[in-house]
mmCIF file of C-alpha atoms in Angstrom:
data_model
loop_
_atom_site.group_PDB
_atom_site.id
_atom_site.type_symbol
_atom_site.label_atom_id
_atom_site.label_comp_id
_atom_site.label_asym_id
_atom_site.label_seq_id
_atom_site.Cartn_x
_atom_site.Cartn_y
_atom_site.Cartn_z
ATOM 1 C CA MET A 21 86.899 -7.701 124.844
ATOM 2 C CA LEU A 22 89.082 -6.355 122.060
ATOM 3 C CA THR A 23 92.695 -7.495 121.993
ATOM 4 C CA PRO A 24 95.364 -4.747 121.880
ATOM 5 C CA ASN A 25 95.850 -5.529 118.188
ATOM 6 C CA HIS A 26 92.198 -4.808 117.407
ATOM 7 C CA LEU A 27 92.211 -1.660 119.518
ATOM 8 C CA PHE A 28 94.500 -0.176 116.852
ATOM 9 C CA SER A 29 91.650 0.648 114.498
ATOM 10 C CA GLY A 30 89.263 3.471 113.708
ATOM 11 C CA LEU A 31 90.128 7.150 113.910
ATOM 12 C CA TRP A 32 92.964 8.124 116.238
ATOM 13 C CA VAL A 33 94.064 11.737 116.676
ATOM 14 C CA PRO A 34 97.738 12.664 117.156
ATOM 15 C CA LEU A 35 97.130 15.475 119.596
ATOM 16 C CA VAL A 36 98.469 18.985 119.358
ATOM 17 C CA THR A 37 100.064 20.255 122.570
ATOM 18 C CA PRO A 38 98.446 23.562 123.599
ATOM 19 C CA PHE A 39 100.738 26.256 124.972
ATOM 20 C CA ARG A 40 100.015 29.426 126.871
ATOM 21 C CA GLU A 41 102.841 31.917 127.408
ATOM 22 C CA GLY A 42 105.418 29.242 126.688
ATOM 23 C CA LYS A 43 104.074 26.585 129.052
ATOM 24 C CA VAL A 44 101.907 23.553 128.327
ATOM 25 C CA ASP A 45 98.263 24.541 128.748
ATOM 26 C CA HIS A 46 96.935 21.470 130.523
ATOM 27 C CA PRO A 47 93.342 22.724 130.953
ATOM 28 C CA ALA A 48 93.117 23.330 127.191
ATOM 29 C CA LEU A 49 94.579 19.892 126.478
ATOM 30 C CA HIS A 50 92.078 18.279 128.837
ATOM 31 C CA ARG A 51 89.172 20.074 127.124
ATOM 32 C CA LEU A 52 90.456 19.086 123.674
ATOM 33 C CA VAL A 53 90.655 15.395 124.556
ATOM 34 C CA LYS A 54 87.164 15.473 126.074
ATOM 35 C CA LYS A 55 85.746 17.136 122.940
ATOM 36 C CA LEU A 56 87.413 14.695 120.553
ATOM 37 C CA GLY A 57 86.111 11.814 122.641
ATOM 38 C CA ARG A 58 82.567 13.175 122.397
ATOM 39 C CA ASP A 59 83.028 13.491 118.633
ATOM 40 C CA GLY A 60 83.628 9.755 118.392
ATOM 41 C CA VAL A 61 87.374 9.200 117.941
ATOM 42 C CA ALA A 62 88.760 5.754 118.734
ATOM 43 C CA GLY A 63 91.964 6.799 120.487
ATOM 44 C CA PHE A 64 94.609 9.436 121.159
ATOM 45 C CA VAL A 65 98.320 9.794 120.422
ATOM 46 C CA PRO A 66 100.070 12.404 122.589
ATOM 47 C CA CYS A 67 103.654 13.500 121.964
ATOM 48 C CA GLY A 68 103.876 12.693 118.280
ATOM 49 C CA SER A 69 105.255 15.088 115.686
ATOM 50 C CA THR A 70 101.939 17.002 115.659
ATOM 51 C CA GLY A 71 102.314 17.341 119.444
ATOM 52 C CA GLU A 72 105.699 19.097 119.062
ATOM 53 C CA ALA A 73 107.233 16.396 121.253
ATOM 54 C CA ALA A 74 110.745 17.355 120.168
ATOM 55 C CA ALA A 75 110.211 20.671 121.978
ATOM 56 C CA LEU A 76 109.043 19.006 125.221
ATOM 57 C CA ASP A 77 111.388 17.699 127.885
ATOM 58 C CA GLU A 78 110.723 14.348 129.541
ATOM 59 C CA ALA A 79 108.911 15.847 132.523
ATOM 60 C CA GLU A 80 106.624 17.805 130.201
ATOM 61 C CA GLN A 81 105.927 14.698 128.104
ATOM 62 C CA LEU A 82 104.976 12.710 131.196
ATOM 63 C CA ALA A 83 102.714 15.550 132.340
ATOM 64 C CA VAL A 84 101.055 15.694 128.895
ATOM 65 C CA LEU A 85 100.497 11.942 129.021
ATOM 66 C CA ALA A 86 98.958 12.198 132.490
ATOM 67 C CA THR A 87 96.515 14.867 131.318
ATOM 68 C CA VAL A 88 95.499 12.867 128.260
ATOM 69 C CA LEU A 89 94.995 9.699 130.282
ATOM 70 C CA ASP A 90 92.882 11.600 132.791
ATOM 71 C CA ALA A 91 90.679 13.099 130.058
ATOM 72 C CA SER A 92 90.476 10.068 127.777
ATOM 73 C CA GLY A 93 87.387 8.570 129.377
ATOM 74 C CA GLY A 94 88.777 5.074 128.982
ATOM 75 C CA LEU A 95 89.594 5.434 125.284
ATOM 76 C CA PRO A 96 92.996 3.974 124.360
ATOM 77 C CA VAL A 97 96.117 6.130 124.382
ATOM 78 C CA ALA A 98 99.299 5.368 122.428
ATOM 79 C CA MET A 99 102.282 7.489 123.463
ATOM 80 C CA GLY A 100 104.654 8.843 120.836
ATOM 81 C CA VAL A 101 108.362 8.173 121.429
ATOM 82 C CA SER A 102 111.371 8.987 119.291
ATOM 83 C CA GLY A 103 115.135 9.326 119.411
ATOM 84 C CA TYR A 104 118.322 7.706 118.175
ATOM 85 C CA HIS A 105 120.139 6.552 121.347
ATOM 86 C CA LEU A 106 118.935 2.968 121.792
ATOM 87 C CA PRO A 107 119.798 2.449 125.503
ATOM 88 C CA GLN A 108 118.009 5.690 126.389
ATOM 89 C CA MET A 109 115.033 4.662 124.275
ATOM 90 C CA LEU A 110 114.819 1.324 126.066
ATOM 91 C CA ASP A 111 114.821 3.027 129.459
ATOM 92 C CA TRP A 112 112.155 5.470 128.271
ATOM 93 C CA VAL A 113 109.796 2.813 126.892
ATOM 94 C CA ARG A 114 110.129 0.769 130.085
ATOM 95 C CA LEU A 115 109.156 3.861 132.073
ATOM 96 C CA LEU A 116 106.234 4.684 129.784
ATOM 97 C CA GLY A 117 105.071 1.083 129.955
ATOM 98 C CA GLN A 118 104.356 1.593 133.647
ATOM 99 C CA GLN A 119 101.573 3.985 132.622
ATOM 100 C CA PRO A 120 98.122 2.727 131.541
ATOM 101 C CA VAL A 121 98.867 3.214 127.835
ATOM 102 C CA THR A 122 97.617 0.905 125.098
ATOM 103 C CA GLY A 123 100.755 1.171 123.000
ATOM 104 C CA LEU A 124 103.715 3.216 121.810
ATOM 105 C CA LEU A 125 104.118 4.912 118.430
ATOM 106 C CA VAL A 126 107.772 4.477 117.441
ATOM 107 C CA PRO A 127 109.560 5.808 114.322
ATOM 108 C CA ALA A 128 112.909 4.817 112.905
ATOM 109 C CA PRO A 129 115.872 6.443 114.678
ATOM 110 C CA LEU A 130 116.181 10.045 113.591
ATOM 111 C CA TYR A 131 119.031 11.421 111.475
ATOM 112 C CA ILE A 132 121.394 8.420 111.417
ATOM 113 C CA ARG A 133 119.790 6.390 108.575
ATOM 114 C CA PRO A 134 120.641 2.769 109.487
ATOM 115 C CA SER A 135 120.418 -0.209 107.131
ATOM 116 C CA GLN A 136 117.323 -2.371 106.961
ATOM 117 C CA THR A 137 119.055 -4.840 109.303
ATOM 118 C CA GLY A 138 119.718 -1.966 111.689
ATOM 119 C CA LEU A 139 116.083 -0.903 111.518
ATOM 120 C CA ARG A 140 114.939 -4.423 112.349
ATOM 121 C CA HIS A 141 117.252 -4.490 115.346
ATOM 122 C CA TRP A 142 115.992 -1.073 116.494
ATOM 123 C CA PHE A 143 112.304 -1.973 116.427
ATOM 124 C CA GLU A 144 112.756 -5.501 117.751
ATOM 125 C CA ALA A 145 114.873 -4.310 120.684
ATOM 126 C CA ILE A 146 112.293 -1.674 121.615
ATOM 127 C CA ALA A 147 109.381 -4.100 121.178
ATOM 128 C CA THR A 148 111.104 -6.672 123.380
ATOM 129 C CA ALA A 149 111.768 -4.097 126.105
ATOM 130 C CA SER A 150 108.320 -2.510 125.986
ATOM 131 C CA PRO A 151 105.583 -3.727 128.331
ATOM 132 C CA VAL A 152 102.981 -2.592 125.762
ATOM 133 C CA PRO A 153 102.586 -3.140 121.993
ATOM 134 C CA LEU A 154 104.299 -1.040 119.329
ATOM 135 C CA ILE A 155 102.895 0.828 116.355
ATOM 136 C CA VAL A 156 105.735 1.215 113.864
ATOM 137 C CA TYR A 157 105.735 4.780 112.542
ATOM 138 C CA ASP A 158 106.902 4.696 108.922
ATOM 139 C CA ILE A 159 107.604 8.333 108.048
ATOM 140 C CA PRO A 160 110.769 8.565 105.931
ATOM 141 C CA TYR A 161 110.528 12.296 105.201
ATOM 142 C CA ARG A 162 110.968 13.018 108.922
ATOM 143 C CA THR A 163 113.432 10.300 109.909
ATOM 144 C CA GLY A 164 115.521 10.026 106.746
ATOM 145 C CA SER A 165 115.017 6.229 106.726
ATOM 146 C CA ARG A 166 112.695 4.271 104.468
ATOM 147 C CA ILE A 167 111.387 1.060 106.048
ATOM 148 C CA GLU A 168 111.132 -1.418 103.198
ATOM 149 C CA VAL A 169 108.105 -3.688 102.926
ATOM 150 C CA ASP A 170 110.171 -6.826 103.577
ATOM 151 C CA THR A 171 111.460 -5.245 106.780
ATOM 152 C CA LEU A 172 107.924 -4.451 107.931
ATOM 153 C CA LEU A 173 106.778 -7.983 107.100
ATOM 154 C CA ALA A 174 109.687 -9.349 109.136
ATOM 155 C CA LEU A 175 108.770 -7.069 112.039
ATOM 156 C CA ALA A 176 105.242 -8.459 111.918
ATOM 157 C CA ASN A 177 106.682 -11.713 113.278
ATOM 158 C CA HIS A 178 107.467 -10.011 116.587
ATOM 159 C CA PRO A 179 104.646 -10.676 119.069
ATOM 160 C CA ASN A 180 104.762 -7.124 120.445
ATOM 161 C CA ILE A 181 104.599 -5.264 117.108
ATOM 162 C CA HIS A 182 100.926 -4.916 116.211
ATOM 163 C CA ALA A 183 100.421 -2.044 113.762
ATOM 164 C CA VAL A 184 101.989 0.459 111.415
ATOM 165 C CA LYS A 185 101.261 4.141 110.952
ATOM 166 C CA ASP A 186 101.753 4.375 107.219
ATOM 167 C CA CYS A 187 103.283 7.626 105.989
ATOM 168 C CA GLY A 188 105.584 5.864 103.545
ATOM 169 C CA GLY A 189 103.906 7.184 100.404
ATOM 170 C CA ASP A 190 104.134 3.800 98.666
ATOM 171 C CA ALA A 191 100.772 2.410 97.559
ATOM 172 C CA HIS A 192 102.296 -0.971 96.708
ATOM 173 C CA LYS A 193 103.716 -1.297 100.221
ATOM 174 C CA THR A 194 100.415 -0.263 101.787
ATOM 175 C CA GLN A 195 98.480 -2.853 99.779
ATOM 176 C CA LYS A 196 101.002 -5.594 100.531
ATOM 177 C CA LEU A 197 100.824 -4.932 104.280
ATOM 178 C CA ILE A 198 97.023 -4.942 104.220
ATOM 179 C CA ALA A 199 96.950 -8.174 102.202
ATOM 180 C CA ASP A 200 99.412 -9.826 104.593
ATOM 181 C CA GLY A 201 97.058 -9.012 107.466
ATOM 182 C CA ARG A 202 99.391 -9.405 110.440
ATOM 183 C CA LEU A 203 99.870 -5.676 111.089
ATOM 184 C CA ARG A 204 96.977 -3.253 111.497
ATOM 185 C CA VAL A 205 97.578 -0.600 108.828
ATOM 186 C CA LEU A 206 96.651 2.910 109.954
ATOM 187 C CA ALA A 207 96.879 5.687 107.381
ATOM 188 C CA GLY A 208 99.208 8.417 108.579
ATOM 189 C CA GLU A 209 99.005 10.577 105.483
ATOM 190 C CA ASP A 210 95.665 12.282 106.006
ATOM 191 C CA ALA A 211 94.767 12.465 102.323
ATOM 192 C CA GLN A 212 95.302 8.699 101.969
ATOM 193 C CA MET A 213 92.878 7.662 104.703
ATOM 194 C CA PHE A 214 90.009 6.925 102.325
ATOM 195 C CA SER A 215 91.996 4.695 99.971
ATOM 196 C CA THR A 216 93.758 2.881 102.824
ATOM 197 C CA VAL A 217 90.519 1.999 104.616
ATOM 198 C CA ALA A 218 88.721 1.158 101.356
ATOM 199 C CA LEU A 219 91.499 -1.357 100.642
ATOM 200 C CA GLY A 220 91.015 -2.964 104.046
ATOM 201 C CA GLY A 221 93.201 -0.853 106.319
ATOM 202 C CA ALA A 222 92.243 -0.566 109.968
ATOM 203 C CA GLY A 223 91.830 3.200 110.198
ATOM 204 C CA ALA A 224 93.920 6.336 110.511
ATOM 205 C CA ILE A 225 96.057 8.414 112.841
ATOM 206 C CA SER A 226 95.166 11.809 111.429
ATOM 207 C CA ALA A 227 96.229 15.289 112.522
ATOM 208 C CA ALA A 228 93.660 16.918 110.227
ATOM 209 C CA ALA A 229 90.918 15.156 112.192
ATOM 210 C CA HIS A 230 91.256 17.832 114.894
ATOM 211 C CA VAL A 231 89.011 19.759 112.485
ATOM 212 C CA ASN A 232 85.588 18.443 111.385
ATOM 213 C CA THR A 233 86.193 15.441 113.650
ATOM 214 C CA ALA A 234 82.635 14.103 113.578
ATOM 215 C CA ALA A 235 82.679 14.088 109.768
ATOM 216 C CA TRP A 236 85.941 12.088 109.776
ATOM 217 C CA VAL A 237 84.336 9.549 112.097
ATOM 218 C CA GLN A 238 81.279 9.291 109.858
ATOM 219 C CA VAL A 239 83.395 8.708 106.735
ATOM 220 C CA LEU A 240 85.142 5.817 108.448
ATOM 221 C CA GLN A 241 81.848 4.392 109.656
ATOM 222 C CA ARG A 242 80.330 4.586 106.163
ATOM 223 C CA LEU A 243 83.400 2.890 104.662
ATOM 224 C CA GLN A 244 83.304 0.108 107.228
ATOM 225 C CA ALA A 245 79.580 -0.337 106.588
ATOM 226 C CA GLY A 246 80.190 -0.635 102.839
ATOM 227 C CA ASP A 247 78.286 2.567 102.030
ATOM 228 C CA LEU A 248 80.791 3.790 99.461
ATOM 229 C CA PRO A 249 78.634 6.485 97.771
ATOM 230 C CA THR A 250 77.937 8.300 101.052
ATOM 231 C CA ALA A 251 81.556 7.936 102.167
ATOM 232 C CA GLN A 252 82.789 9.325 98.843
ATOM 233 C CA ARG A 253 80.475 12.315 99.001
ATOM 234 C CA MET A 254 81.556 13.174 102.544
ATOM 235 C CA TRP A 255 85.234 12.646 101.761
ATOM 236 C CA HIS A 256 85.156 14.934 98.725
ATOM 237 C CA ALA A 257 83.789 17.684 100.978
ATOM 238 C CA LEU A 258 86.596 17.161 103.508
ATOM 239 C CA ALA A 259 89.460 16.894 101.010
ATOM 240 C CA PRO A 260 90.080 20.623 100.333
ATOM 241 C CA VAL A 261 90.194 21.343 104.068
ATOM 242 C CA ILE A 262 92.620 18.480 104.667
ATOM 243 C CA GLU A 263 94.956 19.748 101.959
ATOM 244 C CA ALA A 264 94.805 23.344 103.178
ATOM 245 C CA LEU A 265 95.630 22.450 106.796
ATOM 246 C CA PHE A 266 99.153 21.521 105.661
ATOM 247 C CA ASN A 267 99.870 24.642 103.620
ATOM 248 C CA GLU A 268 102.124 25.712 106.498
ATOM 249 C CA PRO A 269 104.262 23.459 108.699
ATOM 250 C CA ASN A 270 102.078 21.271 110.885
ATOM 251 C CA PRO A 271 100.486 21.979 113.380
ATOM 252 C CA ALA A 272 100.413 25.751 112.784
ATOM 253 C CA LEU A 273 97.135 25.915 110.863
ATOM 254 C CA ILE A 274 95.430 23.284 113.024
ATOM 255 C CA LYS A 275 96.226 25.387 116.082
ATOM 256 C CA ALA A 276 95.043 28.525 114.270
ATOM 257 C CA VAL A 277 91.653 26.890 113.651
ATOM 258 C CA LEU A 278 91.388 25.604 117.219
ATOM 259 C CA ALA A 279 92.341 29.053 118.518
ATOM 260 C CA HIS A 280 89.623 30.638 116.370
ATOM 261 C CA GLN A 281 87.180 28.192 117.968
ATOM 262 C CA GLY A 282 88.314 29.304 121.428
ATOM 263 C CA GLN A 283 89.911 25.982 122.352
ATOM 264 C CA MET A 284 93.501 27.200 122.878
ATOM 265 C CA THR A 285 96.034 29.832 121.865
ATOM 266 C CA PRO A 286 97.699 29.506 118.449
ATOM 267 C CA GLU A 287 101.170 29.237 120.070
ATOM 268 C CA LEU A 288 103.862 26.845 118.892
ATOM 269 C CA ARG A 289 107.293 26.389 120.441
ATOM 270 C CA PRO A 290 110.292 27.736 118.528
ATOM 271 C CA PRO A 291 111.720 26.955 116.114
ATOM 272 C CA MET A 292 108.157 26.124 115.039
ATOM 273 C CA MET A 293 106.164 29.262 114.316
ATOM 274 C CA ALA A 294 102.491 30.096 114.639
ATOM 275 C CA ALA A 295 100.508 30.350 111.415
ATOM 276 C CA THR A 296 100.977 33.484 109.375
ATOM 277 C CA PRO A 297 98.040 35.916 109.504
ATOM 278 C CA GLU A 298 97.490 35.394 105.771
ATOM 279 C CA GLY A 299 97.556 31.597 106.093
ATOM 280 C CA ALA A 300 95.210 31.580 109.066
ATOM 281 C CA ALA A 301 92.758 33.919 107.335
ATOM 282 C CA ALA A 302 92.717 31.785 104.183
ATOM 283 C CA MET A 303 92.193 28.642 106.247
ATOM 284 C CA LEU A 304 89.279 30.125 108.166
ATOM 285 C CA GLN A 305 87.722 31.458 104.971
ATOM 286 C CA LEU A 306 87.894 27.985 103.405
ATOM 287 C CA LEU A 307 86.310 26.414 106.496
ATOM 288 C CA ALA A 308 83.483 28.952 106.440
ATOM 289 C CA ALA A 309 82.826 28.318 102.745
ATOM 290 C CA SER A 310 82.941 24.562 103.302
ATOM 291 C CA ALA A 311 80.463 24.792 106.182
ATOM 292 C CA ALA A 312 78.110 26.966 104.139
ATOM 293 C CA ALA A 313 78.247 24.570 101.193
ATOM 294 C CA SER A 314 77.359 21.627 103.417
ATOM 295 C CA GLN A 315 74.176 23.261 104.757
ATOM 296 C CA PRO A 316 70.908 22.262 103.095
ATOM 297 C CA ARG A 317 69.288 25.068 101.172
ATOM 298 C CA ALA A 318 66.156 26.604 102.645
ATOM 299 C CA ALA A 319 63.010 25.537 100.851
ATOM 300 C CA GLY A 320 62.536 27.700 97.812
ATOM 301 C CA ALA A 321 65.702 29.720 98.381
ATOM 302 C CA GLY A 322 66.846 31.291 95.133
ATOM 303 C CA GLU A 323 63.959 29.721 93.245
ATOM 304 C CA VAL A 324 60.797 31.101 91.710
ATOM 305 C CA SER A 325 57.704 29.777 93.407
ATOM 306 C CA ARG A 326 55.849 27.217 91.328
ATOM 307 C CA ARG A 327 52.559 27.684 93.087
#
């Protein structure tokens, strides 16, 4: 059986939270999780930044978690948590640890920008209080705090800190963490998944993998099998779509695509806004062109017969 540490590998999806007329659309969320599971993802992260967790109250977050757990089919679930009031965070992680979750995805405290010593204290206190392992979420452009590589290496000594979601944008730090080997390194910047896994990273937590999910899974499988040419070819086809999905604030365009597919409405909760009509149309046009380009040509199409 895999240890919790080794469960933090492969392709995880930080789930969008579907809304319908301002309320969480639990049937749509259930269907989404089931579909992603069939497409081969390794795990789910509800209530991250892609899930608009900041716009959900605690009761809504618990209800979202319950729906995801029910639909997960036994695949691991790591709950997103965030805040800046440490005693409240400790109470929250203890409560979440009573649920059958595999881990918690925890960023630096928002807004207050503590020192590196303060960051160590924050993560170590939460890890000590949590009944389940932590994934450190290194995302300085959202929190305002950069977690230095020496801080992450120190956190790796804690027995309940098992992985890092790497959105730090520092290739040197990524390589040093992978070489150290104590933390499972999961790419959090979608466009950096290929390089992270090729260097020996464990996988990715990717919002863009809501779209073309099976192809994402296949790229990871080809990389892990050492089939670099096939993985490269597939990744180059995915790259323009990945870039375009973030042309508007996430998850607006992801929800626009999923809405076009009939999976949910395109709603976001204010102050987040649904995708603009122009942005959604451009995204769908790119997806259609990408799908057409990936189809094999019919025999003889566009060619003069040689018979």
